[in-house]
mmCIF file of C-alpha atoms in Angstrom:
data_model
loop_
_atom_site.group_PDB
_atom_site.id
_atom_site.type_symbol
_atom_site.label_atom_id
_atom_site.label_comp_id
_atom_site.label_asym_id
_atom_site.label_seq_id
_atom_site.Cartn_x
_atom_site.Cartn_y
_atom_site.Cartn_z
ATOM 1 C CA MET A 1 117.597 98.152 123.242
ATOM 2 C CA THR A 2 120.358 100.856 123.347
ATOM 3 C CA LEU A 3 121.583 102.964 120.778
ATOM 4 C CA ASP A 4 125.052 102.327 119.692
ATOM 5 C CA LEU A 5 126.840 105.676 118.760
ATOM 6 C CA PRO A 6 129.881 104.236 117.305
ATOM 7 C CA THR A 7 127.612 102.344 114.936
ATOM 8 C CA LEU A 8 125.395 105.061 114.265
ATOM 9 C CA LEU A 9 128.528 107.199 113.321
ATOM 10 C CA ILE A 10 129.491 104.887 110.628
ATOM 11 C CA VAL A 11 126.029 104.154 109.260
ATOM 12 C CA SER A 12 124.568 107.745 109.448
ATOM 13 C CA PRO A 13 127.329 109.185 106.914
ATOM 14 C CA LEU A 14 126.788 106.466 104.652
ATOM 15 C CA ILE A 15 122.894 107.078 104.340
ATOM 16 C CA ILE A 16 123.288 110.677 104.020
ATOM 17 C CA VAL A 17 125.871 110.644 101.737
ATOM 18 C CA SER A 18 123.746 108.256 99.444
ATOM 19 C CA CYS A 19 120.689 110.876 99.776
ATOM 20 C CA CYS A 20 122.986 113.738 98.750
ATOM 21 C CA VAL A 21 124.545 111.793 95.776
ATOM 22 C CA LEU A 22 120.915 110.752 94.556
ATOM 23 C CA TYR A 23 119.696 114.577 94.834
ATOM 24 C CA LEU A 24 122.756 115.944 93.242
ATOM 25 C CA THR A 25 122.709 113.303 90.384
ATOM 26 C CA GLY A 26 119.106 114.278 89.497
ATOM 27 C CA THR A 27 119.927 117.812 89.754
ATOM 28 C CA ALA A 28 122.782 117.594 87.416
ATOM 29 C CA ARG A 29 120.531 116.156 84.535
ATOM 30 C CA ARG A 30 118.793 119.519 84.334
ATOM 31 C CA ARG A 31 119.798 121.713 81.721
ATOM 32 C CA GLY A 32 119.304 124.881 83.866
ATOM 33 C CA MET A 33 119.108 125.624 87.479
ATOM 34 C CA ASP A 34 116.719 127.898 89.007
ATOM 35 C CA LYS A 35 116.468 129.337 92.398
ATOM 36 C CA VAL A 36 114.949 126.264 93.868
ATOM 37 C CA ASP A 37 117.690 124.167 92.543
ATOM 38 C CA ARG A 38 120.322 126.112 93.504
ATOM 39 C CA CYS A 39 118.911 126.637 97.442
ATOM 40 C CA TRP A 40 118.446 122.739 97.593
ATOM 41 C CA THR A 41 121.658 121.787 95.833
ATOM 42 C CA LEU A 42 123.520 123.828 98.669
ATOM 43 C CA THR A 43 121.521 121.888 101.351
ATOM 44 C CA PHE A 44 123.113 118.618 100.105
ATOM 45 C CA VAL A 45 126.350 120.017 99.411
ATOM 46 C CA ALA A 46 126.314 121.486 102.623
ATOM 47 C CA LEU A 47 125.261 117.879 103.919
ATOM 48 C CA LEU A 48 128.027 116.267 102.347
ATOM 49 C CA MET A 49 130.547 118.714 103.834
ATOM 50 C CA THR A 50 128.992 118.199 107.264
ATOM 51 C CA THR A 51 129.528 114.491 107.277
ATOM 52 C CA VAL A 52 133.042 114.907 106.121
ATOM 53 C CA CYS A 53 133.702 117.719 108.694
ATOM 54 C CA TYR A 54 132.264 115.463 111.678
ATOM 55 C CA LEU A 55 134.328 112.621 110.530
ATOM 56 C CA LEU A 56 137.386 114.381 110.306
ATOM 57 C CA SER A 57 136.425 115.890 113.725
ATOM 58 C CA GLY A 58 137.702 112.477 115.219
ATOM 59 C CA LEU A 59 141.357 113.340 114.658
ATOM 60 C CA ASN A 60 142.733 115.209 117.760
ATOM 61 C CA THR A 61 144.914 117.454 115.412
ATOM 62 C CA VAL A 62 141.862 118.982 113.715
ATOM 63 C CA ALA A 63 138.874 118.191 115.705
ATOM 64 C CA TRP A 64 137.874 121.810 116.926
ATOM 65 C CA VAL A 65 138.462 123.390 113.470
ATOM 66 C CA ALA A 66 136.302 120.533 112.001
ATOM 67 C CA ASN A 67 133.580 120.376 114.745
ATOM 68 C CA GLY A 68 133.134 124.266 114.083
ATOM 69 C CA LEU A 69 132.806 123.671 110.642
ATOM 70 C CA GLY A 70 130.478 120.995 110.665
ATOM 71 C CA ASN A 71 128.141 123.015 112.956
ATOM 72 C CA GLY A 72 127.883 125.771 110.542
ATOM 73 C CA LEU A 73 127.569 123.558 107.628
ATOM 74 C CA PHE A 74 124.720 121.770 109.038
ATOM 75 C CA VAL A 75 122.869 124.989 110.060
ATOM 76 C CA LEU A 76 123.596 126.184 106.423
ATOM 77 C CA ALA A 77 121.736 123.001 105.059
ATOM 78 C CA LEU A 78 118.707 123.471 107.097
ATOM 79 C CA GLY A 79 118.513 127.208 106.323
ATOM 80 C CA ALA A 80 118.844 126.180 102.690
ATOM 81 C CA MET A 81 116.070 123.771 102.782
ATOM 82 C CA TRP A 82 113.587 126.791 104.061
ATOM 83 C CA SER A 83 115.049 129.136 101.150
ATOM 84 C CA GLY A 84 114.496 126.626 98.579
ATOM 85 C CA VAL A 85 110.676 126.346 99.963
ATOM 86 C CA ARG A 86 110.115 130.068 99.726
ATOM 87 C CA ALA A 87 111.884 130.264 96.218
ATOM 88 C CA PHE A 88 109.441 127.476 95.000
ATOM 89 C CA ASP A 89 106.605 129.849 96.070
ATOM 90 C CA GLY A 90 108.108 132.784 94.132
ATOM 91 C CA ARG A 91 109.411 134.541 97.193
ATOM 92 C CA ARG A 92 112.586 135.947 98.139
ATOM 93 C CA PRO A 93 114.994 133.026 99.542
ATOM 94 C CA PHE A 94 116.974 135.259 101.724
ATOM 95 C CA LEU A 95 119.583 133.129 101.561
ATOM 96 C CA TRP A 96 121.991 135.580 103.175
ATOM 97 C CA VAL A 97 120.280 135.589 106.305
ATOM 98 C CA VAL A 98 120.730 131.734 106.194
ATOM 99 C CA VAL A 99 124.571 132.214 105.490
ATOM 100 C CA VAL A 100 124.732 134.680 108.454
ATOM 101 C CA THR A 101 123.180 132.545 111.186
ATOM 102 C CA ALA A 102 125.509 129.320 109.871
ATOM 103 C CA VAL A 103 128.494 131.715 110.040
ATOM 104 C CA VAL A 104 127.719 132.576 113.561
ATOM 105 C CA ALA A 105 127.199 128.980 114.507
ATOM 106 C CA GLY A 106 130.639 127.997 112.986
ATOM 107 C CA ALA A 107 132.319 131.148 114.531
ATOM 108 C CA SER A 108 130.860 130.533 117.856
ATOM 109 C CA ALA A 109 132.554 127.296 118.190
ATOM 110 C CA LEU A 110 135.951 128.364 116.472
ATOM 111 C CA VAL A 111 136.755 131.342 118.782
ATOM 112 C CA SER A 112 136.954 128.829 121.664
ATOM 113 C CA GLY A 113 139.787 127.264 120.210
ATOM 114 C CA PRO A 114 141.094 123.872 120.623
ATOM 115 C CA ASP A 115 140.172 123.622 124.467
ATOM 116 C CA GLY A 116 136.424 124.623 123.769
ATOM 117 C CA GLY A 117 135.118 121.172 123.634
ATOM 118 C CA VAL A 118 132.914 119.200 121.549
ATOM 119 C CA TRP A 119 130.133 121.525 122.693
ATOM 120 C CA ALA A 120 131.999 124.931 121.901
ATOM 121 C CA GLY A 121 129.258 127.375 120.641
ATOM 122 C CA GLY A 122 126.667 124.757 121.090
ATOM 123 C CA TRP A 123 124.061 127.432 122.019
ATOM 124 C CA ALA A 124 124.452 129.055 118.579
ATOM 125 C CA TYR A 125 124.226 125.574 116.794
ATOM 126 C CA LEU A 126 121.284 124.089 118.606
ATOM 127 C CA LEU A 127 119.299 127.373 117.990
ATOM 128 C CA GLY A 128 120.105 127.522 114.345
ATOM 129 C CA LEU A 129 119.082 123.898 114.024
ATOM 130 C CA THR A 130 115.753 124.485 115.961
ATOM 131 C CA GLY A 131 114.912 127.813 114.092
ATOM 132 C CA TRP A 132 115.585 126.548 110.676
ATOM 133 C CA SER A 133 113.619 123.133 111.199
ATOM 134 C CA LEU A 134 110.774 124.678 112.639
ATOM 135 C CA ALA A 135 110.737 127.560 109.674
ATOM 136 C CA SER A 136 111.091 124.939 106.992
ATOM 137 C CA ALA A 137 108.033 122.833 108.615
ATOM 138 C CA VAL A 138 106.148 126.001 108.579
ATOM 139 C CA ALA A 139 107.110 127.369 105.169
ATOM 140 C CA ILE A 140 106.186 124.103 103.850
ATOM 141 C CA LEU A 141 102.740 123.572 105.283
ATOM 142 C CA ARG A 142 101.953 127.306 103.925
ATOM 143 C CA GLY A 143 103.250 127.034 100.420
ATOM 144 C CA ARG A 144 102.336 125.607 97.393
ATOM 145 C CA VAL A 145 104.718 122.385 98.069
ATOM 146 C CA ARG A 146 102.285 120.990 100.579
ATOM 147 C CA ALA A 147 100.284 119.730 97.572
ATOM 148 C CA PHE A 148 103.199 116.787 97.580
ATOM 149 C CA PRO A 149 102.455 114.168 100.228
ATOM 150 C CA SER A 150 106.477 113.681 100.365
ATOM 151 C CA MET A 151 107.038 117.299 101.447
ATOM 152 C CA THR A 152 104.097 117.322 103.964
ATOM 153 C CA ALA A 153 105.935 114.308 105.686
ATOM 154 C CA LEU A 154 109.201 116.141 105.217
ATOM 155 C CA ALA A 155 107.128 119.126 107.327
ATOM 156 C CA VAL A 156 106.312 116.529 109.992
ATOM 157 C CA VAL A 157 109.792 115.204 110.108
ATOM 158 C CA ALA A 158 111.314 118.961 110.455
ATOM 159 C CA ALA A 159 108.731 120.066 112.738
ATOM 160 C CA GLY A 160 109.814 116.878 115.182
ATOM 161 C CA TYR A 161 113.647 117.668 114.743
ATOM 162 C CA GLY A 162 112.894 121.077 115.486
ATOM 163 C CA LEU A 163 110.966 120.441 118.672
ATOM 164 C CA PHE A 164 113.549 118.077 119.718
ATOM 165 C CA THR A 165 116.478 120.383 119.163
ATOM 166 C CA ALA A 166 114.455 123.204 121.074
ATOM 167 C CA ALA A 167 114.207 120.543 124.026
ATOM 168 C CA ARG A 168 118.012 120.112 123.824
ATOM 169 C CA THR A 169 118.574 123.717 123.599
ATOM 170 C CA VAL A 170 116.589 124.437 126.958
ATOM 171 C CA ILE A 171 118.419 121.579 128.767
ATOM 172 C CA ALA A 172 121.761 122.728 127.676
ATOM 173 C CA LEU A 173 120.900 126.204 128.417
ATOM 174 C CA THR A 174 119.481 125.627 131.980
ATOM 175 C CA HIS A 175 121.575 122.555 133.069
ATOM 176 C CA GLY A 176 124.500 122.550 131.196
ATOM 177 C CA PHE A 177 125.643 120.181 128.278
ATOM 178 C CA ASP A 178 127.244 117.806 130.809
ATOM 179 C CA ASP A 179 123.569 117.055 132.494
ATOM 180 C CA PRO A 180 122.507 113.487 132.203
ATOM 181 C CA LEU A 181 119.349 114.087 130.658
ATOM 182 C CA PHE A 182 121.161 115.997 127.920
ATOM 183 C CA LEU A 183 123.352 113.072 127.473
ATOM 184 C CA THR A 184 120.559 110.236 127.496
ATOM 185 C CA VAL A 185 117.054 110.938 126.321
ATOM 186 C CA ALA A 186 118.223 114.110 124.306
ATOM 187 C CA GLY A 187 121.676 112.694 123.605
ATOM 188 C CA SER A 188 123.624 112.524 120.249
ATOM 189 C CA GLU A 189 122.257 109.162 119.610
ATOM 190 C CA VAL A 190 118.673 110.293 119.336
ATOM 191 C CA ALA A 191 120.146 113.230 117.707
ATOM 192 C CA THR A 192 121.738 111.345 114.728
ATOM 193 C CA VAL A 193 118.831 109.245 114.351
ATOM 194 C CA VAL A 194 116.432 111.981 113.995
ATOM 195 C CA GLY A 195 118.934 114.195 111.849
ATOM 196 C CA MET A 196 119.400 111.255 109.582
ATOM 197 C CA LEU A 197 115.517 110.846 108.984
ATOM 198 C CA VAL A 198 115.410 114.616 107.935
ATOM 199 C CA GLY A 199 117.992 113.920 105.355
ATOM 200 C CA VAL A 200 116.379 110.666 104.019
ATOM 201 C CA VAL A 201 113.018 112.082 103.738
ATOM 202 C CA GLY A 202 114.213 115.428 102.700
ATOM 203 C CA SER A 203 115.864 113.607 99.888
ATOM 204 C CA PHE A 204 112.874 111.923 98.627
ATOM 205 C CA ALA A 205 110.689 114.868 98.957
ATOM 206 C CA MET A 206 112.787 117.194 96.962
ATOM 207 C CA ILE A 207 113.557 114.750 94.159
ATOM 208 C CA THR A 208 109.630 114.347 94.029
ATOM 209 C CA VAL A 209 108.973 118.079 93.751
ATOM 210 C CA ARG A 210 111.840 118.516 91.132
ATOM 211 C CA ALA A 211 110.871 115.515 88.873
ATOM 212 C CA PRO A 212 108.388 116.902 86.767
ATOM 213 C CA GLY A 213 110.724 119.194 85.330
ATOM 214 C CA VAL A 214 113.530 116.547 84.521
ATOM 215 C CA ALA A 215 110.616 114.182 83.141
ATOM 216 C CA ALA A 216 109.598 117.218 80.933
ATOM 217 C CA GLU A 217 113.238 117.368 79.801
ATOM 218 C CA ALA A 218 113.693 113.838 79.140
ATOM 219 C CA ASP A 219 110.508 113.571 77.253
ATOM 220 C CA GLY A 220 110.241 115.727 74.414
ATOM 221 C CA GLU A 221 107.173 115.099 73.179
ATOM 222 C CA ARG A 222 105.630 116.482 76.418
ATOM 223 C CA ARG A 223 107.640 119.853 75.810
ATOM 224 C CA PHE A 224 104.948 121.320 73.825
ATOM 225 C CA ASP A 225 101.458 120.544 72.949
ATOM 226 C CA PRO A 226 101.163 118.595 69.911
ATOM 227 C CA TYR A 227 97.699 120.589 68.782
ATOM 228 C CA LEU A 228 98.486 123.979 70.142
ATOM 229 C CA GLY A 229 102.144 124.543 69.603
ATOM 230 C CA LEU A 230 102.413 125.822 73.174
ATOM 231 C CA ARG A 231 104.818 124.709 75.822
ATOM 232 C CA SER A 232 103.401 122.286 78.416
ATOM 233 C CA PRO A 233 103.028 123.341 82.035
ATOM 234 C CA ALA A 234 106.041 121.616 83.411
ATOM 235 C CA TRP A 235 108.191 122.811 80.352
ATOM 236 C CA LEU A 236 107.144 126.169 80.709
ATOM 237 C CA ALA A 237 107.904 126.423 84.430
ATOM 238 C CA GLN A 238 111.176 124.678 83.686
ATOM 239 C CA ARG A 239 112.383 127.409 81.063
ATOM 240 C CA ALA A 240 110.657 130.314 82.753
ATOM 241 C CA ASP A 241 112.166 129.518 86.289
ATOM 242 C CA VAL A 242 115.647 129.965 84.527
ATOM 243 C CA ALA A 243 114.841 132.770 82.188
ATOM 244 C CA VAL A 244 113.345 134.858 84.557
ATOM 245 C CA ASP A 245 115.892 134.144 87.371
ATOM 246 C CA ARG A 246 118.710 135.060 85.095
ATOM 247 C CA VAL A 247 117.295 138.527 84.331
ATOM 248 C CA GLN A 248 116.228 139.386 87.925
ATOM 249 C CA GLU A 249 120.181 138.649 89.092
ATOM 250 C CA THR A 250 120.857 141.690 86.632
ATOM 251 C CA GLY A 251 118.018 143.915 88.033
ATOM 252 C CA GLN A 252 115.575 143.667 85.166
ATOM 253 C CA ALA A 253 111.901 143.178 85.574
ATOM 254 C CA SER A 254 109.899 140.825 83.347
ATOM 255 C CA THR A 255 106.301 141.012 81.834
ATOM 256 C CA VAL A 256 103.341 138.185 81.840
ATOM 257 C CA VAL A 257 100.439 138.758 79.490
ATOM 258 C CA LEU A 258 97.320 136.245 80.009
ATOM 259 C CA VAL A 259 95.225 135.633 77.153
ATOM 260 C CA ARG A 260 91.599 134.092 77.124
ATOM 261 C CA VAL A 261 89.099 133.904 74.517
ATOM 262 C CA ARG A 262 86.141 135.895 75.607
ATOM 263 C CA ASP A 263 83.008 133.893 76.509
ATOM 264 C CA LEU A 264 84.629 130.583 75.633
ATOM 265 C CA ASP A 265 82.089 128.608 77.731
ATOM 266 C CA GLU A 266 79.193 130.152 76.049
ATOM 267 C CA ILE A 267 80.753 129.218 72.499
ATOM 268 C CA GLU A 268 81.136 125.688 74.054
ATOM 269 C CA SER A 269 77.290 125.779 75.460
ATOM 270 C CA ALA A 270 75.974 127.261 72.050
ATOM 271 C CA PHE A 271 77.921 125.283 69.570
ATOM 272 C CA GLY A 272 79.740 122.520 71.212
ATOM 273 C CA ARG A 273 83.122 121.309 72.898
ATOM 274 C CA GLN A 274 84.763 121.070 69.365
ATOM 275 C CA LEU A 275 84.162 124.526 68.323
ATOM 276 C CA ALA A 276 85.263 126.078 71.593
ATOM 277 C CA ARG A 277 88.428 123.962 71.176
ATOM 278 C CA GLU A 278 89.211 125.153 67.851
ATOM 279 C CA ALA A 279 88.645 128.750 69.173
ATOM 280 C CA PHE A 280 91.304 128.222 71.620
ATOM 281 C CA GLU A 281 93.521 126.483 68.927
ATOM 282 C CA ARG A 282 92.909 129.364 66.721
ATOM 283 C CA THR A 283 94.259 131.815 69.429
ATOM 284 C CA ALA A 284 97.328 130.010 70.426
ATOM 285 C CA GLU A 285 98.454 129.694 66.745
ATOM 286 C CA GLU A 286 98.335 133.292 66.302
ATOM 287 C CA ILE A 287 100.230 133.696 69.584
ATOM 288 C CA VAL A 288 102.826 130.923 68.578
ATOM 289 C CA ALA A 289 103.525 132.787 65.320
ATOM 290 C CA GLY A 290 103.488 136.249 66.438
ATOM 291 C CA ILE A 291 105.573 136.004 69.838
ATOM 292 C CA PRO A 292 109.631 136.960 69.327
ATOM 293 C CA ARG A 293 111.855 133.851 69.784
ATOM 294 C CA ASP A 294 113.042 135.071 73.258
ATOM 295 C CA VAL A 295 109.318 135.043 74.423
ATOM 296 C CA LEU A 296 107.921 131.708 76.113
ATOM 297 C CA ALA A 297 104.117 130.864 75.403
ATOM 298 C CA GLY A 298 102.345 127.951 77.315
ATOM 299 C CA THR A 299 99.662 126.860 79.764
ATOM 300 C CA VAL A 300 99.726 126.316 83.497
ATOM 301 C CA ASP A 301 97.459 123.845 85.125
ATOM 302 C CA HIS A 302 95.681 126.073 87.710
ATOM 303 C CA LEU A 303 94.633 128.620 84.882
ATOM 304 C CA PRO A 304 92.399 126.434 82.126
ATOM 305 C CA ALA A 305 91.600 128.040 78.961
ATOM 306 C CA THR A 306 94.547 130.706 79.401
ATOM 307 C CA ILE A 307 97.522 131.167 77.459
ATOM 308 C CA VAL A 308 100.384 132.283 79.347
ATOM 309 C CA VAL A 309 103.020 134.484 77.761
ATOM 310 C CA ILE A 310 106.191 135.234 79.602
ATOM 311 C CA ALA A 311 108.639 137.847 78.217
ATOM 312 C CA PRO A 312 111.683 137.920 80.567
ATOM 313 C CA GLY A 313 113.766 141.088 80.764
ATOM 314 C CA THR A 314 110.878 142.984 79.258
ATOM 315 C CA GLU A 315 109.481 146.330 80.716
ATOM 316 C CA GLY A 316 108.394 149.620 80.154
ATOM 317 C CA ALA A 317 108.201 150.424 76.109
ATOM 318 C CA ALA A 318 109.184 146.991 75.277
ATOM 319 C CA ALA A 319 106.362 145.442 77.297
ATOM 320 C CA SER A 320 103.942 147.672 75.658
ATOM 321 C CA ARG A 321 105.174 146.755 72.196
ATOM 322 C CA LEU A 322 104.814 143.369 73.189
ATOM 323 C CA VAL A 323 101.236 143.895 74.250
ATOM 324 C CA HIS A 324 100.490 145.929 71.111
ATOM 325 C CA LEU A 325 102.143 142.929 68.881
ATOM 326 C CA LEU A 326 99.703 140.487 70.630
ATOM 327 C CA ASP A 327 96.588 142.497 70.387
ATOM 328 C CA GLY A 328 97.261 143.311 66.491
ATOM 329 C CA TYR A 329 97.858 139.515 65.750
ATOM 330 C CA LEU A 330 94.464 138.397 67.680
ATOM 331 C CA ARG A 331 92.394 141.379 66.395
ATOM 332 C CA GLY A 332 89.858 140.072 63.742
ATOM 333 C CA MET A 333 90.048 136.358 64.476
ATOM 334 C CA SER A 334 87.059 134.232 63.887
ATOM 335 C CA ILE A 335 86.148 130.589 63.193
ATOM 336 C CA THR A 336 83.612 129.002 60.995
ATOM 337 C CA ASP A 337 80.784 126.621 61.800
ATOM 338 C CA ASP A 338 79.002 125.263 58.625
ATOM 339 C CA ASP A 339 78.026 128.505 57.057
ATOM 340 C CA LEU A 340 78.259 130.636 60.279
ATOM 341 C CA GLU A 341 81.377 132.627 60.746
ATOM 342 C CA LEU A 342 81.825 133.114 64.558
ATOM 343 C CA PRO A 343 84.120 136.463 65.392
ATOM 344 C CA LEU A 344 86.565 135.794 68.176
ATOM 345 C CA VAL A 345 87.637 138.078 70.956
ATOM 346 C CA ALA A 346 90.680 137.698 72.859
ATOM 347 C CA ASP A 347 91.125 139.472 76.237
ATOM 348 C CA LEU A 348 94.535 140.282 77.532
ATOM 349 C CA ALA A 349 95.795 140.995 81.102
ATOM 350 C CA VAL A 350 99.216 142.292 82.044
ATOM 351 C CA ALA A 351 101.513 142.208 84.867
ATOM 352 C CA THR A 352 105.153 143.839 84.872
ATOM 353 C CA GLY A 353 107.906 143.838 87.614
ATOM 354 C CA ASP A 354 110.822 142.251 88.936
ATOM 355 C CA ARG A 355 109.021 139.694 90.900
ATOM 356 C CA SER A 356 108.566 135.667 89.970
ATOM 357 C CA TRP A 357 106.776 134.877 86.942
ATOM 358 C CA ARG A 358 104.386 132.998 89.222
ATOM 359 C CA ARG A 359 103.343 136.062 91.248
ATOM 360 C CA LEU A 360 103.331 137.972 88.033
ATOM 361 C CA VAL A 361 100.775 135.130 86.604
ATOM 362 C CA THR A 362 98.694 135.481 90.060
ATOM 363 C CA GLU A 363 98.688 139.479 89.448
ATOM 364 C CA ALA A 364 97.587 139.179 85.682
ATOM 365 C CA ALA A 365 95.098 136.719 86.617
ATOM 366 C CA ALA A 366 93.429 138.730 89.133
ATOM 367 C CA ALA A 367 93.561 141.625 86.801
ATOM 368 C CA ALA A 368 91.627 139.583 84.200
ATOM 369 C CA ASP A 369 88.909 138.237 86.788
ATOM 370 C CA GLU A 370 88.182 141.916 87.917
ATOM 371 C CA ALA A 371 87.805 142.814 83.969
ATOM 372 C CA GLN A 372 85.538 140.020 83.560
ATOM 373 C CA ALA A 373 83.567 140.888 86.520
ATOM 374 C CA SER A 374 83.392 144.504 85.345
ATOM 375 C CA ARG A 375 81.921 143.491 81.925
ATOM 376 C CA SER A 376 79.453 140.994 83.657
ATOM 377 C CA THR A 377 77.967 144.043 85.681
ATOM 378 C CA THR A 378 77.718 146.411 82.557
#
């Protein structure tokens, strides 16, 4: 069976447009967009525009312009996918690097003018696709998103596409774009199918990753723990992503305070799980009642029995005042078991900086673990 390029050029845009619309529609439902949303939205907007440009390239009058723009936009789409994965891990997305490579890919085709042919600037285009496909695969497999099976599948597909375009690049640079091998085994038909697969798997994977935040918004009962008054992990992440990103754009730092009830495991062992639960609830009540309105308090899945307080745009003296405020509310707490009054001590760990709130949580957790280990040895 042979691949029919004209049919592929009709079917592929329909599938790509459908995938783009699915993701963009889901993103539009979100109340706020964080860096991950912005990067991956750019991916699918660029894919939509790429499709339009390649369709317009069939018109002789604008073929060379549309082809050059399409090349740059496709490189931008794959690069923005890589940026979104980095942003999900709380790392800098370096979107400007992606934009530069996209401009190079597009400009290298446009400078050749109308007489440059379909593969004008093809070397930059193929190198861009190869680099960002492989970079995305590596970023996914090294990052937290690999916990999602759909993202692991995307990494495999992206790696396959990257290796395929790498082979096309080698053939083109060594034998030319008119070589029979480049036009058949590594031809546009196969490239269209594999590229379409990246779009389909990518849209499904990214929708899966971002779905928890949408679900948290749609279901008001899951925004807050009904017993603790703390934000749920999904809702805390959703709000913190938006708030911390917003202050980072203005050059402001944020502060994260982790609160743990000291010896909570020992309380559970000695007095039972119910009393340990009451101790945690009492601590949560004091925090929820005492924090300012612009400060977020909730829990995260990977830190059990820990309350996470996030203060966007808070540093220096303001951060010290927040810690002092929390310490004042938490000092002198106690719970009662029959006739026994059990005093509670809350340990606070603080991290401040212009980094993502997830990284600040990691730093504060490391400080809390170190302090706990130090107490255990004394």
